[in-house]
Amino acid sequence: MIVACAGGKGGVGTSTVAAALADRLEAVLVETDLAMGRAPAVGPTVEAVLAGRVAPVEAVRAGPDRHLPAGRSLRGARAADLRRLAPILEELADAFGAVVVDCPSGLSAAVGAPLLAADGCVLVTAPDEAALVGALRVAALARRLDAGLVRVALVGVEKAAPAVGRALGAPVVAVPTGDTAPPSSGITALAEAVQSDCSSS
Amino acid sequence: MPELDWTTRREAGVTLVELTVTNDVDGPRRVRVRSAIPVLPPRSDGVPATGWTEVEADRVAVVEVPPGATRGLGYASPETADPPATLVDAEPPEPREAPEPVADAPAVEQTPDGVVRDLPEAGPPRDAVPPADDGGGEAPRESPQSGPVEADGGAPIGTDGPRTAIDPTEAGEIDDAADTGAGPGHPGATADTTGRSSQPESAGEGPDDDRPPSRAERPREQPDTPVGWTWGGDDPTDGVDLPPTVADWLDGVVRRIDLAADLAAAGGGPEATALVAAAGGPGAVDRLADRVADDPDRLRRLAARAEELADRAEAVAVPEGVARRSP
């Protein structure tokens, strides 16, 4: 099972939700924000796997627990070939059961490639106009690439706002600020929805 | 029958061909054009552009032209011909289901090639990053900052942050560092100098601490500047076309050194805890310690071998004319 998490606009909490969801699903967390890794990678990076220099399963085993991070080298990013992402994610899903992809903001190939490969997509957004505009654009890209929208994670609110769900095309799950660690009900709801909607693929 | 027009020009040993196809009939036409010369199609991120993906072995490209419209097609070729291309045929396109209208969706083909070609490139926008060597043969550009920063022998290899993040008030002090003999060959001494120019006379006689500054002490990057870029800087392999495996290994070494230095600088406390967590936990840090312990020996052996090979390569020369003389 491969799930993509994307937000469109940066800073809404996509990475936080992706990490929490991966944790809850015991999935491998793969970052695709090439060259923009948030911490220096101790083990192999996703760029190295995309360049064909490290096998995917080996890379995950050699690195921090079930995490394939992005690196911080431009050189590495230029050698990475996102066209290889789908088979890599499938191999990881076969080996580990599930993969969650933490997509960067925007509509680049680093978002498109995971959406193309994913069985389903969780849109992450916040209750402000800029965030919703970003989410709408990613939703359109996800539909174009046939990535089923499973849920919208609305971060920073206590209760889901159905209007947001109607605008984006998927039911909304509220993820209150700071409430992503277990036993977060928002993350649990996302995990259950993803498992029920995506595992059949 | 649609009309084909062309212009060609020769540039840098290559012919650039610009074709236009004008459809003067009432319906759309799918026009096939055959090139008389070998085709180097335009590429986007290494993938041939839309329309060129259908170039068959016999150099045929396909372009769809609406009624009354003109479409352009361009390519390069090592050879020249006049005419460079001819019209093969023009058929009405096969009827296709109208795609579902999707608000604001970028026009992207639903394939791995399509995603890479039609969507913006992954990674930071090139404009956000100063010119740098990426080991791929990009010529390093002269920039006004490259002089002073090179002279800043204190910056560790793979220094963090783009040049724009350097505090301009340091510029005067960086120039002073040039007097200490810092220069392109200087990186070997970085381990002893104290990093950024707050101690410009640092090479050797700096103040108390003689360790490279941790990320926490370096000048703060601007909020939306990514942290921790690795590129040339004052790296002797700047401008050298290193094989990707070597370049990546060196990048890994730099990352380990930076991380180990940060952990050392953090001591105990919340910053250290955060660093350990970001590195992937205590197990990852143990592995890091092992690898950092191994790195110096491997690097020195590699350096010795590289020196030796450099000497040999310099001393040997292929005799002139030997290729022609042998039968």
Coordinates of C-alpha atoms in Angstrom, one line a residue:
Chain A
M1 CA 0.0 0.0 0.0
I2 CA 1.4 3.4 -1.0
V3 CA 0.0 6.6 0.4
A4 CA 1.1 10.0 -0.7
C5 CA 0.7 13.0 1.7
A6 CA 0.7 16.4 -0.1
G7 CA -0.3 19.9 0.8
G8 CA 0.3 22.2 -2.1
K9 CA 1.2 25.0 0.2
G10 CA 4.2 24.6 2.4
G11 CA 4.2 24.8 6.2
V12 CA 0.7 23.5 6.7
G13 CA 2.0 20.4 8.5
T14 CA 2.3 17.9 5.6
S15 CA 5.6 16.4 7.0
T16 CA 4.2 16.2 10.5
V17 CA 1.1 14.4 9.4
A18 CA 3.1 12.1 7.1
A19 CA 5.5 11.1 9.8
A20 CA 2.6 10.5 12.3
L21 CA 0.7 8.5 9.8
A22 CA 3.7 6.4 8.8
D23 CA 4.3 5.7 12.5
R24 CA 0.7 4.7 13.1
L25 CA 0.7 2.4 10.0
E26 CA 4.2 1.0 10.7
A27 CA 5.0 2.1 7.2
V28 CA 8.2 3.2 5.6
L29 CA 8.4 7.0 5.4
V30 CA 9.9 8.3 2.2
E31 CA 10.7 11.9 1.6
T32 CA 10.8 13.3 -1.9
D33 CA 11.8 16.9 -1.2
L34 CA 15.0 16.4 -3.2
A35 CA 18.1 18.3 -1.9
M36 CA 16.0 19.8 0.8
G37 CA 16.3 17.3 3.6
R38 CA 15.6 18.7 7.0
A39 CA 18.5 17.1 8.8
P40 CA 21.8 15.7 7.6
A41 CA 21.1 12.1 6.5
V42 CA 23.2 9.5 8.4
G43 CA 22.3 6.7 6.0
P44 CA 21.5 6.4 2.3
T45 CA 19.2 9.1 0.9
V46 CA 16.3 8.9 -1.4
E47 CA 18.4 10.6 -4.1
A48 CA 20.9 7.8 -3.9
V49 CA 18.2 5.2 -4.4
L50 CA 16.7 7.2 -7.3
A51 CA 20.1 7.4 -8.9
G52 CA 20.3 3.6 -8.7
R53 CA 23.2 3.5 -6.4
V54 CA 21.6 1.8 -3.4
A55 CA 18.8 -0.8 -3.5
P56 CA 15.6 0.5 -1.9
V57 CA 15.2 -2.2 0.8
E58 CA 18.9 -2.0 1.6
A59 CA 18.7 1.8 2.0
V60 CA 15.8 1.6 4.4
R61 CA 17.5 -1.1 6.5
A62 CA 20.8 0.9 6.6
G63 CA 19.2 4.1 7.7
P64 CA 17.2 5.3 10.7
D65 CA 14.1 3.2 11.5
R66 CA 11.9 2.8 8.4
H67 CA 12.8 6.2 7.1
L68 CA 14.2 7.0 3.7
P69 CA 15.1 10.7 4.0
A70 CA 15.9 13.3 1.4
G71 CA 19.6 14.5 1.3
R72 CA 21.0 17.9 1.2
S73 CA 23.1 17.8 -1.9
L74 CA 22.3 19.5 -5.2
R75 CA 24.6 17.1 -7.0
G76 CA 22.7 14.2 -5.5
A77 CA 19.4 15.7 -6.5
R78 CA 20.5 16.2 -10.1
A79 CA 21.5 12.5 -10.4
A80 CA 18.2 11.4 -9.0
D81 CA 15.7 10.1 -11.5
L82 CA 12.1 10.4 -10.4
R83 CA 10.9 8.2 -13.2
R84 CA 12.2 5.3 -11.1
L85 CA 10.1 6.2 -8.1
A86 CA 7.1 4.0 -8.7
P87 CA 8.9 0.7 -8.8
I88 CA 11.0 1.7 -5.8
L89 CA 7.9 2.5 -3.8
E90 CA 6.3 -0.8 -4.9
E91 CA 9.4 -2.7 -3.8
L92 CA 9.3 -1.0 -0.4
A93 CA 5.6 -1.7 0.0
D94 CA 6.2 -5.4 -0.8
A95 CA 9.0 -5.7 1.7
F96 CA 7.6 -3.6 4.5
G97 CA 3.8 -3.6 4.0
A98 CA 3.1 0.0 3.6
V99 CA 4.8 3.2 2.4
V100 CA 3.9 6.8 3.2
V101 CA 5.4 9.5 0.9
D102 CA 6.0 12.9 2.4
C103 CA 5.7 15.2 -0.6
P104 CA 7.1 18.7 -0.7
S105 CA 5.0 21.8 -1.4
G106 CA 4.2 22.9 -4.9
L107 CA 3.4 20.9 -8.0
S108 CA 6.8 19.7 -9.1
A109 CA 7.8 16.3 -10.3
A110 CA 8.6 15.5 -6.7
V111 CA 4.9 15.6 -6.0
G112 CA 3.7 14.3 -9.4
A113 CA 5.8 11.1 -9.3
P114 CA 4.5 10.0 -5.8
L115 CA 0.9 10.8 -6.8
L116 CA 1.3 8.7 -10.0
A117 CA 2.6 5.8 -7.9
A118 CA 0.3 6.0 -5.0
D119 CA -2.8 4.0 -4.2
G120 CA -4.3 6.9 -2.4
C121 CA -3.6 10.5 -1.3
V122 CA -4.1 12.4 1.9
L123 CA -4.3 16.1 1.3
V124 CA -3.0 18.2 4.2
T125 CA -4.3 21.7 4.6
A126 CA -5.1 24.5 7.1
P127 CA -8.2 26.6 7.5
D128 CA -6.8 29.7 5.7
E129 CA -7.2 30.8 2.1
A130 CA -3.7 30.4 1.0
A131 CA -3.5 26.8 2.3
L132 CA -6.8 25.9 0.7
V133 CA -5.8 27.3 -2.7
G134 CA -2.7 25.2 -2.5
A135 CA -4.7 22.2 -1.6
L136 CA -7.1 22.7 -4.5
R137 CA -4.2 22.7 -7.0
V138 CA -2.8 19.5 -5.6
A139 CA -6.2 17.9 -5.6
A140 CA -6.5 18.7 -9.3
L141 CA -3.1 17.2 -10.0
A142 CA -4.0 14.2 -7.9
R143 CA -7.1 13.6 -10.0
R144 CA -5.2 14.2 -13.2
L145 CA -2.8 11.5 -12.1
D146 CA -5.4 9.2 -10.9
A147 CA -4.4 9.2 -7.2
G148 CA -7.6 8.7 -5.3
L149 CA -8.2 11.4 -2.6
V150 CA -8.8 9.4 0.5
R151 CA -9.1 12.2 3.1
V152 CA -8.3 15.8 3.8
A153 CA -6.3 16.4 7.0
L154 CA -7.3 19.8 8.3
V155 CA -4.6 20.8 10.7
G156 CA -5.1 23.2 13.5
V157 CA -8.8 22.8 14.1
E158 CA -10.8 20.9 16.7
K159 CA -13.6 19.9 14.4
A160 CA -13.8 19.0 10.7
A161 CA -15.3 21.5 8.4
P162 CA -17.5 19.8 5.8
A163 CA -17.3 22.7 3.4
V164 CA -13.6 22.1 3.0
G165 CA -14.3 18.5 2.1
R166 CA -16.8 19.5 -0.5
A167 CA -14.4 21.9 -2.1
L168 CA -11.6 19.5 -2.2
G169 CA -13.5 16.3 -2.9
A170 CA -12.8 14.1 0.1
P171 CA -14.0 13.8 3.7
V172 CA -12.2 15.9 6.3
V173 CA -10.4 14.7 9.4
A174 CA -9.5 17.3 12.0
V175 CA -6.0 17.2 13.3
P176 CA -5.8 19.7 16.2
T177 CA -2.5 21.6 16.7
G178 CA 0.0 19.5 18.5
D179 CA -2.2 16.4 18.5
T180 CA -0.3 14.1 16.2
A181 CA 1.4 11.8 18.7
P182 CA -0.5 8.6 19.8
P183 CA -3.3 8.3 20.6
S184 CA -4.2 11.1 18.3
S185 CA -7.8 10.5 17.1
G186 CA -7.2 12.5 14.0
I187 CA -4.2 10.4 12.9
T188 CA -6.0 7.2 13.9
A189 CA -9.0 8.2 11.7
L190 CA -6.6 8.9 8.8
A191 CA -4.9 5.6 9.2
E192 CA -8.1 3.7 9.3
A193 CA -9.5 5.4 6.2
V194 CA -6.3 4.8 4.3
Q195 CA -6.2 1.2 5.3
S196 CA -9.8 0.6 4.2
D197 CA -9.6 2.6 1.0
C198 CA -6.1 1.7 -0.2
S199 CA -5.2 -1.8 0.8
S200 CA -7.3 -3.5 -1.7
S201 CA -5.1 -2.0 -4.5
Chain B
M1 CA -2.8 19.7 -47.6
P2 CA -1.0 21.4 -44.8
E3 CA 2.0 23.5 -45.7
L4 CA 5.4 23.0 -44.3
D5 CA 7.9 25.9 -43.9
W6 CA 11.3 25.8 -42.4
T7 CA 14.3 27.8 -41.4
T8 CA 17.7 26.5 -40.5
R9 CA 20.8 27.9 -39.0
R10 CA 24.1 26.5 -38.1
E11 CA 25.5 27.1 -34.7
A12 CA 28.4 25.6 -32.8
G13 CA 28.7 22.7 -35.2
V14 CA 25.0 21.9 -35.1
T15 CA 22.1 22.7 -37.4
L16 CA 19.0 24.2 -35.6
V17 CA 15.9 23.5 -37.6
E18 CA 12.6 25.4 -37.1
L19 CA 9.6 24.0 -38.9
T20 CA 6.1 25.4 -39.1
V21 CA 3.1 23.4 -40.2
T22 CA 0.0 25.4 -41.3
N23 CA -3.3 23.7 -41.5
D24 CA -5.4 25.4 -44.1
V25 CA -8.4 23.0 -44.1
D26 CA -11.5 23.0 -42.1
G27 CA -10.7 20.1 -39.7
P28 CA -7.8 19.3 -37.4
R29 CA -5.0 17.3 -38.9
R30 CA -2.5 14.9 -37.5
V31 CA 0.6 15.8 -39.6
R32 CA 3.6 13.6 -39.9
V33 CA 6.9 15.2 -40.8
R34 CA 10.1 13.3 -41.8
S35 CA 13.5 14.8 -41.3
A36 CA 16.1 14.2 -43.9
I37 CA 18.9 14.5 -41.3
P38 CA 19.5 12.8 -38.0
V39 CA 17.3 14.3 -35.2
L40 CA 18.4 15.5 -31.8
P41 CA 15.0 16.3 -30.2
P42 CA 14.4 19.0 -27.7
R43 CA 14.4 17.5 -24.2
S44 CA 12.9 18.5 -20.9
D45 CA 14.8 17.1 -17.9
G46 CA 16.3 14.5 -20.2
V47 CA 13.0 13.3 -21.6
P48 CA 12.2 14.1 -25.2
A49 CA 9.5 16.8 -25.4
T50 CA 5.9 15.9 -26.1
G51 CA 5.4 15.1 -29.8
W52 CA 9.0 13.9 -30.1
T53 CA 8.3 10.9 -28.0
E54 CA 6.7 9.5 -31.1
V55 CA 9.8 10.0 -33.3
E56 CA 10.3 6.7 -34.9
A57 CA 13.5 5.2 -36.1
D58 CA 12.9 6.8 -39.5
R59 CA 12.9 10.3 -38.0
V60 CA 9.2 11.0 -38.2
A61 CA 7.6 13.5 -35.8
V62 CA 3.9 14.0 -35.4
V63 CA 2.2 17.3 -34.7
E64 CA -1.5 18.0 -34.3
V65 CA -2.7 21.2 -35.9
P66 CA -6.2 22.6 -35.4
P67 CA -8.0 24.0 -38.5
G68 CA -6.5 27.3 -39.7
A69 CA -3.7 27.2 -37.2
T70 CA 0.1 26.9 -37.4
R71 CA 2.2 24.8 -35.2
G72 CA 6.0 24.9 -34.8
L73 CA 8.4 22.0 -34.4
G74 CA 12.1 22.4 -33.7
Y75 CA 15.1 20.2 -33.4
A76 CA 18.8 20.0 -33.8
S77 CA 20.9 17.9 -36.1
P78 CA 24.6 17.3 -36.6
E79 CA 24.0 17.4 -40.4
T80 CA 22.4 19.8 -42.8
A81 CA 20.0 19.3 -45.7
D82 CA 17.8 21.4 -47.9
P83 CA 15.0 20.9 -47.3
P84 CA 15.7 19.6 -43.8
A85 CA 12.3 17.9 -43.6
T86 CA 9.3 16.9 -45.7
L87 CA 5.6 16.4 -45.1
V88 CA 4.8 12.7 -45.0
D89 CA 1.0 12.8 -44.6
A90 CA -1.8 14.6 -42.9
E91 CA -4.8 12.7 -41.6
P92 CA -7.7 13.7 -39.5
P93 CA -6.9 12.6 -35.9
E94 CA -8.7 9.5 -34.5
P95 CA -11.7 10.5 -32.6
R96 CA -10.9 10.6 -28.8
E97 CA -13.1 11.0 -25.8
A98 CA -13.0 14.5 -24.5
P99 CA -11.0 14.4 -21.2
E100 CA -12.9 15.3 -18.1
P101 CA -12.4 18.9 -17.4
V102 CA -10.4 19.3 -14.2
A103 CA -10.1 22.7 -12.7
D104 CA -6.6 24.0 -12.7
A105 CA -4.9 20.7 -13.4
P106 CA -1.5 21.2 -15.0
A107 CA -1.4 19.5 -18.4
V108 CA 0.6 16.4 -17.5
E109 CA 0.7 13.1 -19.1
Q110 CA -0.1 10.2 -16.8
T111 CA 3.2 8.4 -17.1
P112 CA 6.6 8.6 -15.3
D113 CA 8.2 10.3 -18.3
G114 CA 5.2 12.8 -18.5
V115 CA 5.5 13.7 -14.8
V116 CA 9.2 14.4 -15.1
R117 CA 8.9 16.3 -18.4
D118 CA 5.7 18.3 -17.8
L119 CA 5.9 19.3 -14.2
P120 CA 8.5 21.7 -12.7
E121 CA 11.8 20.2 -11.8
A122 CA 12.1 18.8 -8.3
G123 CA 14.5 20.5 -5.9
P124 CA 15.2 24.2 -5.1
P125 CA 14.8 26.7 -8.0
R126 CA 18.1 27.4 -9.6
D127 CA 17.7 31.1 -9.0
A128 CA 17.7 30.5 -5.3
V129 CA 21.1 29.0 -5.4
P130 CA 24.3 30.7 -6.3
P131 CA 26.3 29.3 -9.2
A132 CA 28.1 26.2 -8.0
D133 CA 29.8 23.1 -9.2
D134 CA 27.7 20.0 -9.2
G135 CA 30.3 17.6 -10.5
G136 CA 28.4 17.4 -13.8
G137 CA 30.7 19.6 -15.8
E138 CA 29.0 22.9 -15.1
A139 CA 31.6 25.6 -15.4
P140 CA 31.9 27.4 -12.1
R141 CA 31.0 31.0 -12.8
E142 CA 33.1 33.9 -11.4
S143 CA 31.0 35.7 -8.8
P144 CA 32.0 38.7 -6.8
Q145 CA 31.7 36.7 -3.7
S146 CA 33.8 33.8 -4.8
G147 CA 37.1 35.6 -4.1
P148 CA 36.5 36.6 -0.5
V149 CA 34.8 33.4 0.4
E150 CA 37.6 31.3 -1.0
A151 CA 40.0 33.3 1.1
D152 CA 37.9 32.6 4.1
G153 CA 39.9 29.4 4.7
G154 CA 38.0 29.1 8.0
A155 CA 34.8 27.8 6.5
P156 CA 34.6 24.0 6.7
I157 CA 34.3 22.1 3.5
G158 CA 30.7 21.9 2.5
T159 CA 29.9 25.0 4.3
D160 CA 26.3 25.7 5.2
G161 CA 24.1 28.2 3.7
P162 CA 24.2 30.1 0.4
R163 CA 26.6 33.0 0.2
T164 CA 23.8 35.5 0.5
A165 CA 23.5 34.3 4.1
I166 CA 26.9 35.6 5.1
D167 CA 26.6 38.7 7.2
P168 CA 27.8 41.6 5.0
T169 CA 29.6 43.1 8.0
E170 CA 32.0 40.2 7.9
A171 CA 33.1 41.2 4.4
G172 CA 35.9 43.4 5.7
E173 CA 37.2 40.8 8.0
I174 CA 37.1 38.1 5.4
D175 CA 39.5 40.2 3.3
D176 CA 41.9 40.2 6.1
A177 CA 41.9 36.5 6.1
A178 CA 43.5 36.7 2.7
D179 CA 46.6 38.0 4.3
T180 CA 47.1 34.8 6.2
G181 CA 47.9 33.0 2.9
A182 CA 44.4 31.5 2.7
G183 CA 43.6 30.5 -0.9
P184 CA 42.3 27.6 -3.0
G185 CA 44.8 25.3 -1.5
H186 CA 43.8 26.2 2.0
P187 CA 41.1 23.7 2.8
G188 CA 43.6 21.3 4.3
A189 CA 43.9 23.7 7.2
T190 CA 40.2 24.0 7.9
A191 CA 40.3 21.7 10.8
D192 CA 42.5 24.1 12.7
T193 CA 40.8 27.4 11.9
T194 CA 37.9 28.8 13.6
G195 CA 35.4 29.0 10.8
R196 CA 33.8 32.3 9.9
S197 CA 35.7 35.4 9.8
S198 CA 34.9 36.6 13.3
Q199 CA 38.6 35.7 13.9
P200 CA 40.2 36.6 10.6
E201 CA 43.7 36.2 11.8
S202 CA 42.7 32.8 13.0
A203 CA 45.0 30.5 11.0
G204 CA 46.8 29.2 14.0
E205 CA 46.6 32.1 16.5
G206 CA 42.8 32.2 17.0
P207 CA 41.2 32.5 20.4
D208 CA 40.4 29.7 22.8
D209 CA 38.2 27.4 20.8
D210 CA 39.9 25.8 17.8
R211 CA 37.0 23.7 16.7
P212 CA 34.9 24.5 13.6
P213 CA 31.8 26.4 14.7
S214 CA 28.6 24.4 15.0
R215 CA 25.6 25.1 12.9
A216 CA 24.1 26.9 15.9
E217 CA 27.0 29.4 15.9
R218 CA 27.2 30.1 12.3
P219 CA 25.5 33.2 11.0
R220 CA 21.8 32.6 10.9
E221 CA 20.4 31.7 7.5
Q222 CA 17.4 33.6 6.4
P223 CA 14.2 31.9 7.4
D224 CA 13.3 30.4 4.1
T225 CA 16.8 29.5 3.0
P226 CA 17.4 25.8 3.2
V227 CA 20.1 24.8 5.6
G228 CA 23.1 22.7 4.9
W229 CA 23.8 22.9 1.1
T230 CA 26.8 21.0 0.0
W231 CA 28.6 22.4 -3.0
G232 CA 32.0 23.7 -4.1
G233 CA 32.9 26.5 -1.8
D234 CA 36.6 26.3 -1.1
D235 CA 36.8 22.7 -2.2
P236 CA 39.7 21.6 -4.4
T237 CA 37.4 19.3 -6.3
D238 CA 35.4 22.3 -7.4
G239 CA 35.1 22.2 -11.2
V240 CA 36.3 18.6 -11.3
D241 CA 34.0 16.1 -12.9
L242 CA 33.9 13.5 -10.1
P243 CA 32.1 10.3 -10.8
P244 CA 28.8 10.3 -8.9
T245 CA 29.8 7.5 -6.5
V246 CA 32.9 9.4 -5.5
A247 CA 31.1 12.7 -5.2
D248 CA 28.4 11.0 -3.1
W249 CA 30.9 9.3 -0.8
L250 CA 32.6 12.7 -0.2
D251 CA 29.2 14.3 0.5
G252 CA 28.5 11.6 3.0
V253 CA 31.8 12.3 4.7
V254 CA 31.0 16.0 4.9
R255 CA 27.6 15.2 6.4
R256 CA 29.1 12.9 9.0
I257 CA 31.7 15.5 10.0
D258 CA 29.1 18.2 10.3
L259 CA 26.8 16.1 12.3
A260 CA 29.6 14.9 14.6
A261 CA 30.8 18.5 15.1
D262 CA 27.2 19.6 16.0
L263 CA 26.8 16.8 18.4
A264 CA 30.1 17.7 20.1
A265 CA 29.2 21.4 20.2
A266 CA 25.8 20.7 21.6
G267 CA 27.1 18.9 24.7
G268 CA 24.1 17.8 26.6
G269 CA 20.6 19.3 26.8
P270 CA 17.8 19.9 24.4
E271 CA 19.8 20.8 21.4
A272 CA 21.7 17.5 21.7
T273 CA 18.5 15.6 22.1
A274 CA 17.0 17.2 19.1
L275 CA 20.1 16.4 17.0
V276 CA 20.2 12.8 18.1
A277 CA 16.5 12.5 17.3
A278 CA 17.0 14.1 13.9
A279 CA 19.9 11.8 13.2
G280 CA 17.6 8.8 13.7
G281 CA 18.2 7.9 17.3
P282 CA 21.0 6.6 19.5
G283 CA 21.6 3.6 17.2
A284 CA 22.2 5.8 14.3
V285 CA 24.5 8.0 16.3
D286 CA 26.5 4.9 17.4
R287 CA 26.8 4.0 13.7
L288 CA 27.8 7.5 13.0
A289 CA 30.6 7.4 15.6
D290 CA 32.0 4.2 14.0
R291 CA 32.0 5.7 10.5
V292 CA 33.5 9.0 11.6
A293 CA 36.3 7.0 13.3
D294 CA 36.9 5.1 10.0
D295 CA 36.8 8.1 7.7
P296 CA 40.2 9.7 8.3
D297 CA 42.1 6.5 7.5
R298 CA 40.2 5.9 4.4
L299 CA 40.5 9.4 3.2
R300 CA 44.2 9.6 3.8
R301 CA 44.8 6.3 2.0
L302 CA 42.7 7.6 -0.9
A303 CA 44.6 10.9 -0.9
A304 CA 47.9 9.0 -0.9
R305 CA 46.8 6.8 -3.8
A306 CA 45.5 9.8 -5.7
E307 CA 48.8 11.6 -5.3
E308 CA 50.7 8.6 -6.5
L309 CA 48.5 8.2 -9.5
A310 CA 48.7 12.0 -10.3
D311 CA 52.5 11.7 -10.3
R312 CA 52.4 8.7 -12.6
A313 CA 49.8 10.3 -14.9
E314 CA 52.0 13.5 -15.2
A315 CA 55.1 11.5 -16.0
V316 CA 53.6 9.4 -18.7
A317 CA 52.7 10.6 -22.2
V318 CA 51.2 8.9 -25.2
P319 CA 53.8 9.2 -27.9
E320 CA 52.7 11.4 -30.8
G321 CA 51.8 9.6 -34.0
V322 CA 51.8 6.1 -32.5
A323 CA 48.2 5.5 -33.5
R324 CA 49.0 6.3 -37.1
R325 CA 52.3 4.4 -37.3
S326 CA 51.0 1.0 -36.1
P327 CA 49.7 -1.3 -38.8

